């Protein structure tokens, strides 16, 4: 998105937020291929021109929308590596646990679109990598502090931490319970 | 599928196999929603009636097709739990590693269809659970033999083992290299 969000007036801000929410709901409901700027605009109760005033197309809009949703991600600045990893996993378990929540409901659609569309794939991978870095930074801190074996691969451990959460969301019917996050941490931090 | 595969003649068997391959290729290419018995029949070079002679509909056909693909899954009967888990993960890394291989190419489509279609979800979860059990059985054996902490949750450890493989296939662009499977095993079996 090209507009500086801090300088825009509240009405425009509210309209943008409504359009973002409509875009994610639409993506979750019909998938990336079937979703159009027209169907998103209709859902948000605005004209197509309003959407095109802010975004170049549907991927541009989805990028804004997913970025805005994940700003509530918990990234603790202090505590042990284990405490910080627990906070992140708790957030993720809650986020992925509700299949009907905006961000989680459109995850299968993003996974599927990434298989077929090069631009979506590029965004999906970049978006995942940025979020993964929160956890690899924490693991690196844990290696430095001696909480984690110093020869461990931070990316691999991060993937083992989030693996059960994503696996259950995408391959299994039940969500991973946030209260069992410590059992995952036990394996990596032991 | 209702026919007993062992009693059918080779020409019918070959035709069934071609139709199964066409179904999975079609699923991977256009997704579950857009795929039809007609498009599968066209792809396999047979008539719709031939497909309906063997299967009730597209989910019935996809079930047969995915079952037939995964029969090459490596399930070692002997060895330590770690050796057996390594063989399974090696197989899975290779299976998931090639995005264009039949079974792997249709995984995002199945993940997405499971979000929207109750019958697909039921099958997808059952299919995953059956394959996961191979690994939980091995982990249970490892707990019994003392290779793994006896109070560990087998399902959770299985998900931590396969987590990085599924995460990379579905959330990241790079496949998990089969030669690094031992690094995953190190974390769980240490």
Tab-separated table of C-alpha atoms in Angstrom:
chain	number	residue	atom	x	y	z
A	1	UNK	CA	0.000	0.000	0.000
A	2	UNK	CA	1.243	3.413	-0.944
A	3	UNK	CA	-0.536	5.711	1.512
A	4	UNK	CA	1.077	6.641	4.804
A	5	UNK	CA	-1.495	5.299	7.283
A	6	UNK	CA	-0.583	7.773	10.024
A	7	UNK	CA	-1.504	10.867	8.028
A	8	UNK	CA	-4.962	9.833	6.789
A	9	UNK	CA	-8.218	11.010	8.325
A	10	UNK	CA	-10.291	8.713	10.582
A	11	UNK	CA	-13.100	8.204	8.065
A	12	UNK	CA	-10.693	7.006	5.402
A	13	UNK	CA	-8.955	4.851	7.995
A	14	UNK	CA	-12.253	3.257	8.996
A	15	UNK	CA	-13.184	2.630	5.366
A	16	UNK	CA	-9.807	1.002	4.743
A	17	UNK	CA	-10.255	-1.238	7.753
A	18	UNK	CA	-13.726	-2.328	6.608
A	19	UNK	CA	-12.391	-3.126	3.149
A	20	UNK	CA	-9.483	-5.132	4.615
A	21	UNK	CA	-11.851	-7.151	6.790
A	22	UNK	CA	-14.149	-7.776	3.824
A	23	UNK	CA	-11.173	-8.904	1.729
A	24	UNK	CA	-10.046	-11.460	4.302
A	25	UNK	CA	-13.578	-12.727	4.915
A	26	UNK	CA	-14.082	-13.072	1.164
A	27	UNK	CA	-10.727	-14.844	0.736
A	28	UNK	CA	-11.618	-17.290	3.513
A	29	UNK	CA	-15.053	-17.918	2.070
A	30	UNK	CA	-14.523	-18.292	-1.670
A	31	UNK	CA	-10.730	-18.630	-2.084
A	32	UNK	CA	-8.231	-16.408	-3.880
A	33	UNK	CA	-9.144	-17.376	-7.437
A	34	UNK	CA	-12.874	-16.705	-7.102
A	35	UNK	CA	-12.464	-13.498	-5.085
A	36	UNK	CA	-12.686	-10.231	-7.034
A	37	UNK	CA	-12.298	-6.552	-6.178
A	38	UNK	CA	-15.984	-6.265	-7.072
A	39	UNK	CA	-17.074	-8.966	-4.610
A	40	UNK	CA	-14.908	-7.416	-1.880
A	41	UNK	CA	-16.299	-3.930	-2.530
A	42	UNK	CA	-19.860	-5.262	-2.425
A	43	UNK	CA	-19.142	-7.010	0.854
A	44	UNK	CA	-17.628	-3.855	2.360
A	45	UNK	CA	-20.506	-1.727	1.069
A	46	UNK	CA	-18.283	0.563	-1.013
A	47	UNK	CA	-17.743	1.124	-4.719
A	48	UNK	CA	-14.960	-0.582	-6.690
A	49	UNK	CA	-13.365	2.827	-7.278
A	50	UNK	CA	-12.911	3.292	-3.532
A	51	UNK	CA	-10.953	0.050	-3.334
A	52	UNK	CA	-8.801	0.956	-6.340
A	53	UNK	CA	-8.073	4.360	-4.776
A	54	UNK	CA	-6.086	2.569	-2.065
A	55	UNK	CA	-4.841	-0.646	-3.665
A	56	UNK	CA	-3.590	-1.794	-7.065
A	57	UNK	CA	-5.395	-5.114	-7.038
A	58	UNK	CA	-6.423	-8.041	-4.884
A	59	UNK	CA	-2.962	-9.210	-3.835
A	60	UNK	CA	-1.986	-5.661	-2.819
A	61	UNK	CA	-5.178	-5.485	-0.746
A	62	UNK	CA	-4.678	-8.928	0.827
A	63	UNK	CA	-1.121	-7.957	1.794
A	64	UNK	CA	-2.397	-4.859	3.624
A	65	UNK	CA	-5.192	-6.821	5.219
A	66	UNK	CA	-3.004	-9.656	6.540
A	67	UNK	CA	-0.347	-7.202	7.724
A	68	UNK	CA	-2.988	-5.250	9.652
A	69	UNK	CA	-4.383	-8.403	11.289
A	70	UNK	CA	-1.033	-9.687	12.462
A	71	UNK	CA	-0.062	-6.441	14.176
A	72	UNK	CA	-1.631	-7.876	17.326
A	73	UNK	CA	1.042	-10.613	17.373
A	74	UNK	CA	2.632	-10.811	20.805
A	75	UNK	CA	6.365	-10.113	20.668
A	76	UNK	CA	7.674	-9.911	24.232
A	77	UNK	CA	10.883	-7.898	24.580
A	78	UNK	CA	12.007	-9.207	27.966
A	79	UNK	CA	12.124	-12.502	29.854
A	80	UNK	CA	13.975	-15.735	29.238
A	81	UNK	CA	13.967	-17.196	25.735
A	82	UNK	CA	11.563	-19.866	26.930
A	83	UNK	CA	9.156	-17.309	28.401
A	84	UNK	CA	9.247	-15.270	25.211
A	85	UNK	CA	8.789	-18.358	23.007
A	86	UNK	CA	5.838	-19.375	25.194
A	87	UNK	CA	4.167	-15.981	24.659
A	88	UNK	CA	4.577	-16.245	20.880
A	89	UNK	CA	3.282	-19.831	20.740
A	90	UNK	CA	0.345	-18.948	22.983
A	91	UNK	CA	-0.564	-16.153	20.611
A	92	UNK	CA	-0.183	-18.425	17.581
A	93	UNK	CA	-2.218	-21.263	19.134
A	94	UNK	CA	-5.055	-18.829	19.832
A	95	UNK	CA	-4.748	-17.271	16.367
A	96	UNK	CA	-4.762	-20.626	14.545
A	97	UNK	CA	-7.144	-22.282	16.991
A	98	UNK	CA	-10.243	-20.469	15.823
A	99	UNK	CA	-10.917	-21.609	12.230
A	100	UNK	CA	-13.522	-18.900	11.851
A	101	UNK	CA	-11.268	-16.031	12.976
A	102	UNK	CA	-10.331	-13.803	10.050
A	103	UNK	CA	-6.617	-14.585	9.767
A	104	UNK	CA	-6.975	-18.307	10.362
A	105	UNK	CA	-10.005	-18.783	8.111
A	106	UNK	CA	-8.078	-17.605	5.057
A	107	UNK	CA	-4.914	-19.639	5.739
A	108	UNK	CA	-5.982	-22.688	3.653
A	109	UNK	CA	-6.925	-20.322	0.825
A	110	UNK	CA	-3.470	-18.704	0.964
A	111	UNK	CA	-1.745	-22.112	1.050
A	112	UNK	CA	-3.718	-23.179	-1.983
A	113	UNK	CA	-3.272	-19.919	-3.917
A	114	UNK	CA	0.487	-20.054	-3.252
A	115	UNK	CA	0.596	-23.334	-5.152
A	116	UNK	CA	-0.936	-21.800	-8.281
A	117	UNK	CA	0.005	-18.122	-8.356
A	118	UNK	CA	3.640	-16.963	-8.396
A	119	UNK	CA	2.923	-13.532	-6.861
A	120	UNK	CA	0.829	-14.992	-4.060
A	121	UNK	CA	3.537	-17.581	-3.407
A	122	UNK	CA	6.194	-14.856	-3.161
A	123	UNK	CA	4.065	-12.908	-0.662
A	124	UNK	CA	2.974	-15.988	1.348
A	125	UNK	CA	6.590	-17.107	1.784
A	126	UNK	CA	7.830	-13.622	2.669
A	127	UNK	CA	4.982	-13.101	5.142
A	128	UNK	CA	5.701	-16.485	6.796
A	129	UNK	CA	9.443	-15.801	6.898
A	130	UNK	CA	8.934	-12.423	8.599
A	131	UNK	CA	6.752	-13.968	11.288
A	132	UNK	CA	9.106	-16.920	11.707
A	133	UNK	CA	11.966	-14.510	12.382
A	134	UNK	CA	10.335	-13.446	15.652
A	135	UNK	CA	10.837	-16.999	16.888
A	136	UNK	CA	14.289	-17.581	15.391
A	137	UNK	CA	15.485	-14.365	17.094
A	138	UNK	CA	14.206	-15.692	20.410
A	139	UNK	CA	15.907	-19.057	19.809
A	140	UNK	CA	19.162	-17.294	18.943
A	141	UNK	CA	18.879	-15.422	22.247
A	142	UNK	CA	18.276	-18.789	23.968
A	143	UNK	CA	21.430	-20.191	22.359
A	144	UNK	CA	23.398	-17.152	23.542
A	145	UNK	CA	22.025	-17.432	27.096
A	146	UNK	CA	22.661	-21.183	27.296
A	147	UNK	CA	18.979	-22.153	27.396
A	148	UNK	CA	19.352	-23.948	24.065
A	149	UNK	CA	22.249	-26.008	22.688
A	150	UNK	CA	24.523	-23.557	20.904
A	151	UNK	CA	24.940	-25.762	17.812
A	152	UNK	CA	21.173	-26.020	17.213
A	153	UNK	CA	19.684	-24.665	14.000
A	154	UNK	CA	17.347	-21.816	14.991
A	155	UNK	CA	15.102	-22.167	11.951
A	156	UNK	CA	14.654	-25.912	12.455
A	157	UNK	CA	13.806	-25.468	16.138
A	158	UNK	CA	11.344	-22.685	15.270
A	159	UNK	CA	9.674	-25.027	12.795
A	160	UNK	CA	9.507	-27.786	15.400
A	161	UNK	CA	7.887	-25.330	17.826
A	162	UNK	CA	5.216	-24.119	15.403
A	163	UNK	CA	4.963	-27.436	13.529
A	164	UNK	CA	2.266	-29.041	15.715
A	165	UNK	CA	0.201	-25.824	15.619
A	166	UNK	CA	0.252	-25.550	11.816
A	167	UNK	CA	-0.074	-29.304	11.350
A	168	UNK	CA	-3.253	-29.427	13.436
A	169	UNK	CA	-4.723	-26.376	11.709
A	170	UNK	CA	-4.049	-27.639	8.190
A	171	UNK	CA	-3.979	-31.442	8.422
A	172	UNK	CA	-6.139	-32.282	11.411
A	173	UNK	CA	-9.517	-31.197	12.713
A	174	UNK	CA	-8.618	-30.170	16.224
A	175	UNK	CA	-6.797	-27.018	17.228
A	176	UNK	CA	-3.632	-27.270	19.306
A	177	UNK	CA	-4.645	-26.174	22.829
A	178	UNK	CA	-2.756	-23.078	24.018
A	179	UNK	CA	-2.445	-24.596	27.511
A	180	UNK	CA	-0.303	-27.429	26.092
A	181	UNK	CA	2.323	-25.132	24.570
A	182	UNK	CA	4.680	-25.923	27.460
A	183	UNK	CA	4.879	-29.561	26.372
A	184	UNK	CA	6.290	-28.409	23.046
A	185	UNK	CA	8.726	-26.099	24.805
A	186	UNK	CA	9.859	-28.974	27.059
A	187	UNK	CA	11.115	-30.909	24.036
A	188	UNK	CA	13.091	-28.034	22.535
A	189	UNK	CA	14.335	-26.426	25.753
A	190	UNK	CA	15.278	-29.641	27.592
B	1	UNK	CA	-14.456	-48.048	-3.875
B	2	UNK	CA	-16.653	-51.116	-4.046
B	3	UNK	CA	-14.717	-53.419	-6.386
B	4	UNK	CA	-12.238	-55.934	-5.005
B	5	UNK	CA	-9.013	-54.837	-6.710
B	6	UNK	CA	-7.403	-58.294	-6.579
B	7	UNK	CA	-10.055	-59.985	-8.680
B	8	UNK	CA	-10.244	-57.551	-11.601
B	9	UNK	CA	-8.557	-58.103	-14.927
B	10	UNK	CA	-5.336	-56.243	-15.898
B	11	UNK	CA	-7.004	-53.961	-18.463
B	12	UNK	CA	-9.550	-52.735	-15.926
B	13	UNK	CA	-6.766	-52.342	-13.367
B	14	UNK	CA	-4.742	-50.244	-15.795
B	15	UNK	CA	-7.753	-48.107	-16.638
B	16	UNK	CA	-8.461	-47.539	-12.932
B	17	UNK	CA	-4.853	-46.504	-12.355
B	18	UNK	CA	-4.947	-44.032	-15.266
B	19	UNK	CA	-8.163	-42.513	-13.945
B	20	UNK	CA	-6.695	-42.219	-10.419
B	21	UNK	CA	-3.595	-40.456	-11.775
B	22	UNK	CA	-5.748	-38.129	-13.866
B	23	UNK	CA	-7.880	-37.325	-10.808
B	24	UNK	CA	-4.876	-36.365	-8.683
B	25	UNK	CA	-3.281	-34.351	-11.477
B	26	UNK	CA	-6.571	-32.536	-12.048
B	27	UNK	CA	-7.016	-31.891	-8.318
B	28	UNK	CA	-3.495	-30.453	-8.094
B	29	UNK	CA	-4.006	-28.288	-11.152
B	30	UNK	CA	-7.476	-26.801	-10.754
B	31	UNK	CA	-8.445	-27.570	-7.135
B	32	UNK	CA	-11.277	-29.653	-5.701
B	33	UNK	CA	-14.109	-27.217	-6.417
B	34	UNK	CA	-13.325	-26.765	-10.115
B	35	UNK	CA	-12.538	-30.425	-10.760
B	36	UNK	CA	-15.356	-32.532	-12.267
B	37	UNK	CA	-15.784	-36.198	-13.178
B	38	UNK	CA	-16.030	-34.946	-16.757
B	39	UNK	CA	-12.682	-33.120	-16.657
B	40	UNK	CA	-11.027	-36.148	-15.030
B	41	UNK	CA	-12.497	-38.539	-17.640
B	42	UNK	CA	-11.312	-36.252	-20.451
B	43	UNK	CA	-7.838	-36.139	-18.954
B	44	UNK	CA	-7.705	-39.931	-18.603
B	45	UNK	CA	-9.040	-40.426	-22.127
B	46	UNK	CA	-12.110	-42.366	-21.030
B	47	UNK	CA	-15.841	-41.689	-20.927
B	48	UNK	CA	-17.666	-40.395	-17.844
B	49	UNK	CA	-19.575	-43.681	-17.634
B	50	UNK	CA	-16.320	-45.588	-17.161
B	51	UNK	CA	-15.461	-43.425	-14.156
B	52	UNK	CA	-18.939	-43.819	-12.650
B	53	UNK	CA	-18.700	-47.602	-13.107
B	54	UNK	CA	-15.941	-47.635	-10.459
B	55	UNK	CA	-16.649	-44.641	-8.214
B	56	UNK	CA	-19.683	-42.816	-6.835
B	57	UNK	CA	-18.284	-39.354	-7.321
B	58	UNK	CA	-15.174	-37.227	-7.103
B	59	UNK	CA	-14.457	-37.663	-3.383
B	60	UNK	CA	-14.804	-41.456	-3.696
B	61	UNK	CA	-12.355	-41.336	-6.615
B	62	UNK	CA	-9.892	-39.028	-4.806
B	63	UNK	CA	-9.935	-41.367	-1.789
B	64	UNK	CA	-8.977	-44.342	-3.997
B	65	UNK	CA	-6.354	-42.300	-5.779
B	66	UNK	CA	-4.646	-40.985	-2.645
B	67	UNK	CA	-4.796	-44.402	-0.979
B	68	UNK	CA	-3.137	-45.971	-4.028
B	69	UNK	CA	-0.368	-43.344	-4.082
B	70	UNK	CA	0.539	-43.706	-0.439
B	71	UNK	CA	0.914	-47.471	-0.578
B	72	UNK	CA	4.604	-46.854	-1.337
B	73	UNK	CA	5.027	-45.305	2.132
B	74	UNK	CA	7.998	-46.852	3.906
B	75	UNK	CA	6.963	-48.599	7.114
B	76	UNK	CA	9.978	-50.476	8.480
B	77	UNK	CA	9.068	-53.353	10.771
B	78	UNK	CA	12.440	-53.776	12.484
B	79	UNK	CA	15.206	-51.593	13.882
B	80	UNK	CA	15.315	-49.114	16.757
B	81	UNK	CA	12.513	-46.578	17.056
B	82	UNK	CA	14.911	-43.903	15.846
B	83	UNK	CA	15.908	-45.920	12.771
B	84	UNK	CA	12.276	-46.592	11.942
B	85	UNK	CA	11.282	-42.956	12.477
B	86	UNK	CA	14.184	-41.922	10.222
B	87	UNK	CA	12.918	-44.175	7.420
B	88	UNK	CA	9.411	-42.721	7.661
B	89	UNK	CA	10.651	-39.108	7.743
B	90	UNK	CA	12.994	-39.768	4.829
B	91	UNK	CA	10.082	-41.090	2.820
B	92	UNK	CA	7.896	-38.130	3.816
B	93	UNK	CA	10.616	-35.557	3.029
B	94	UNK	CA	11.012	-37.042	-0.434
B	95	UNK	CA	7.240	-37.280	-0.940
B	96	UNK	CA	6.623	-33.668	0.134
B	97	UNK	CA	9.837	-32.344	-1.337
B	98	UNK	CA	8.760	-32.525	-4.940
B	99	UNK	CA	5.906	-30.024	-5.387
B	100	UNK	CA	5.162	-31.452	-8.816
B	101	UNK	CA	4.873	-35.082	-7.663
B	102	UNK	CA	1.277	-36.261	-7.763
B	103	UNK	CA	0.593	-36.657	-4.037
B	104	UNK	CA	2.385	-33.485	-3.002
B	105	UNK	CA	0.984	-31.309	-5.778
B	106	UNK	CA	-2.579	-31.858	-4.602
B	107	UNK	CA	-1.883	-31.320	-0.882
B	108	UNK	CA	-2.663	-27.556	-0.908
B	109	UNK	CA	-5.875	-28.303	-2.816
B	110	UNK	CA	-6.896	-30.860	-0.177
B	111	UNK	CA	-6.038	-28.464	2.671
B	112	UNK	CA	-8.177	-25.802	1.043
B	113	UNK	CA	-11.086	-28.119	0.159
B	114	UNK	CA	-11.102	-29.426	3.747
B	115	UNK	CA	-11.869	-25.887	4.910
B	116	UNK	CA	-14.985	-25.623	2.734
B	117	UNK	CA	-16.376	-29.132	2.293
B	118	UNK	CA	-17.442	-31.277	5.264
B	119	UNK	CA	-16.980	-34.614	3.447
B	120	UNK	CA	-13.512	-33.674	2.200
B	121	UNK	CA	-12.573	-32.503	5.703
B	122	UNK	CA	-13.699	-35.797	7.197
B	123	UNK	CA	-11.597	-37.744	4.666
B	124	UNK	CA	-8.559	-35.420	4.886
B	125	UNK	CA	-8.449	-35.737	8.683
B	126	UNK	CA	-8.959	-39.491	8.645
B	127	UNK	CA	-6.296	-39.951	5.952
B	128	UNK	CA	-3.809	-37.810	7.945
B	129	UNK	CA	-4.625	-39.624	11.181
B	130	UNK	CA	-4.034	-43.042	9.597
B	131	UNK	CA	-0.636	-41.960	8.287
B	132	UNK	CA	0.272	-40.265	11.561
B	133	UNK	CA	-0.401	-43.502	13.417
B	134	UNK	CA	2.605	-45.112	11.713
B	135	UNK	CA	4.775	-42.594	13.535
B	136	UNK	CA	2.933	-42.627	16.871
B	137	UNK	CA	3.277	-46.436	16.927
B	138	UNK	CA	7.033	-46.057	16.421
B	139	UNK	CA	7.215	-43.428	19.177
B	140	UNK	CA	5.254	-45.682	21.527
B	141	UNK	CA	7.804	-48.420	20.773
B	142	UNK	CA	10.575	-45.903	21.547
B	143	UNK	CA	8.945	-45.070	24.874
B	144	UNK	CA	8.722	-48.792	25.691
B	145	UNK	CA	12.370	-49.383	24.736
B	146	UNK	CA	13.629	-46.363	26.685
B	147	UNK	CA	14.711	-44.389	23.605
B	148	UNK	CA	12.103	-41.736	24.406
B	149	UNK	CA	10.922	-40.353	27.752
B	150	UNK	CA	8.076	-42.573	28.886
B	151	UNK	CA	5.835	-39.648	29.875
B	152	UNK	CA	6.042	-38.018	26.420
B	153	UNK	CA	2.899	-37.592	24.344
B	154	UNK	CA	3.348	-39.711	21.196
B	155	UNK	CA	1.037	-37.614	19.058
B	156	UNK	CA	2.761	-34.378	20.020
B	157	UNK	CA	6.217	-35.820	19.290
B	158	UNK	CA	4.977	-37.176	15.939
B	159	UNK	CA	3.733	-33.693	15.074
B	160	UNK	CA	7.058	-32.167	16.071
B	161	UNK	CA	8.837	-34.684	13.825
B	162	UNK	CA	6.681	-34.042	10.763
B	163	UNK	CA	6.025	-30.374	11.597
B	164	UNK	CA	9.074	-28.910	9.795
B	165	UNK	CA	8.327	-31.040	6.707
B	166	UNK	CA	4.695	-29.935	6.419
B	167	UNK	CA	5.514	-26.362	7.446
B	168	UNK	CA	8.079	-26.015	4.650
B	169	UNK	CA	5.777	-27.612	2.076
B	170	UNK	CA	2.785	-25.445	2.947
B	171	UNK	CA	4.190	-22.197	4.386
B	172	UNK	CA	7.643	-21.867	2.840
B	173	UNK	CA	9.091	-22.251	-0.615
B	174	UNK	CA	11.892	-24.682	0.091
B	175	UNK	CA	11.501	-28.381	0.735
B	176	UNK	CA	12.939	-29.896	3.895
B	177	UNK	CA	16.038	-31.821	2.764
B	178	UNK	CA	15.837	-35.551	3.507
B	179	UNK	CA	19.513	-35.546	4.535
B	180	UNK	CA	18.696	-33.236	7.464
B	181	UNK	CA	16.074	-35.517	8.988
B	182	UNK	CA	18.584	-36.608	11.652
B	183	UNK	CA	18.687	-33.079	13.064
B	184	UNK	CA	14.956	-33.347	13.772
B	185	UNK	CA	15.423	-36.779	15.318
B	186	UNK	CA	18.222	-35.414	17.542
B	187	UNK	CA	15.778	-33.034	19.227
B	188	UNK	CA	13.112	-35.638	19.933
B	189	UNK	CA	15.359	-38.607	20.743
B	190	UNK	CA	17.904	-36.751	22.897
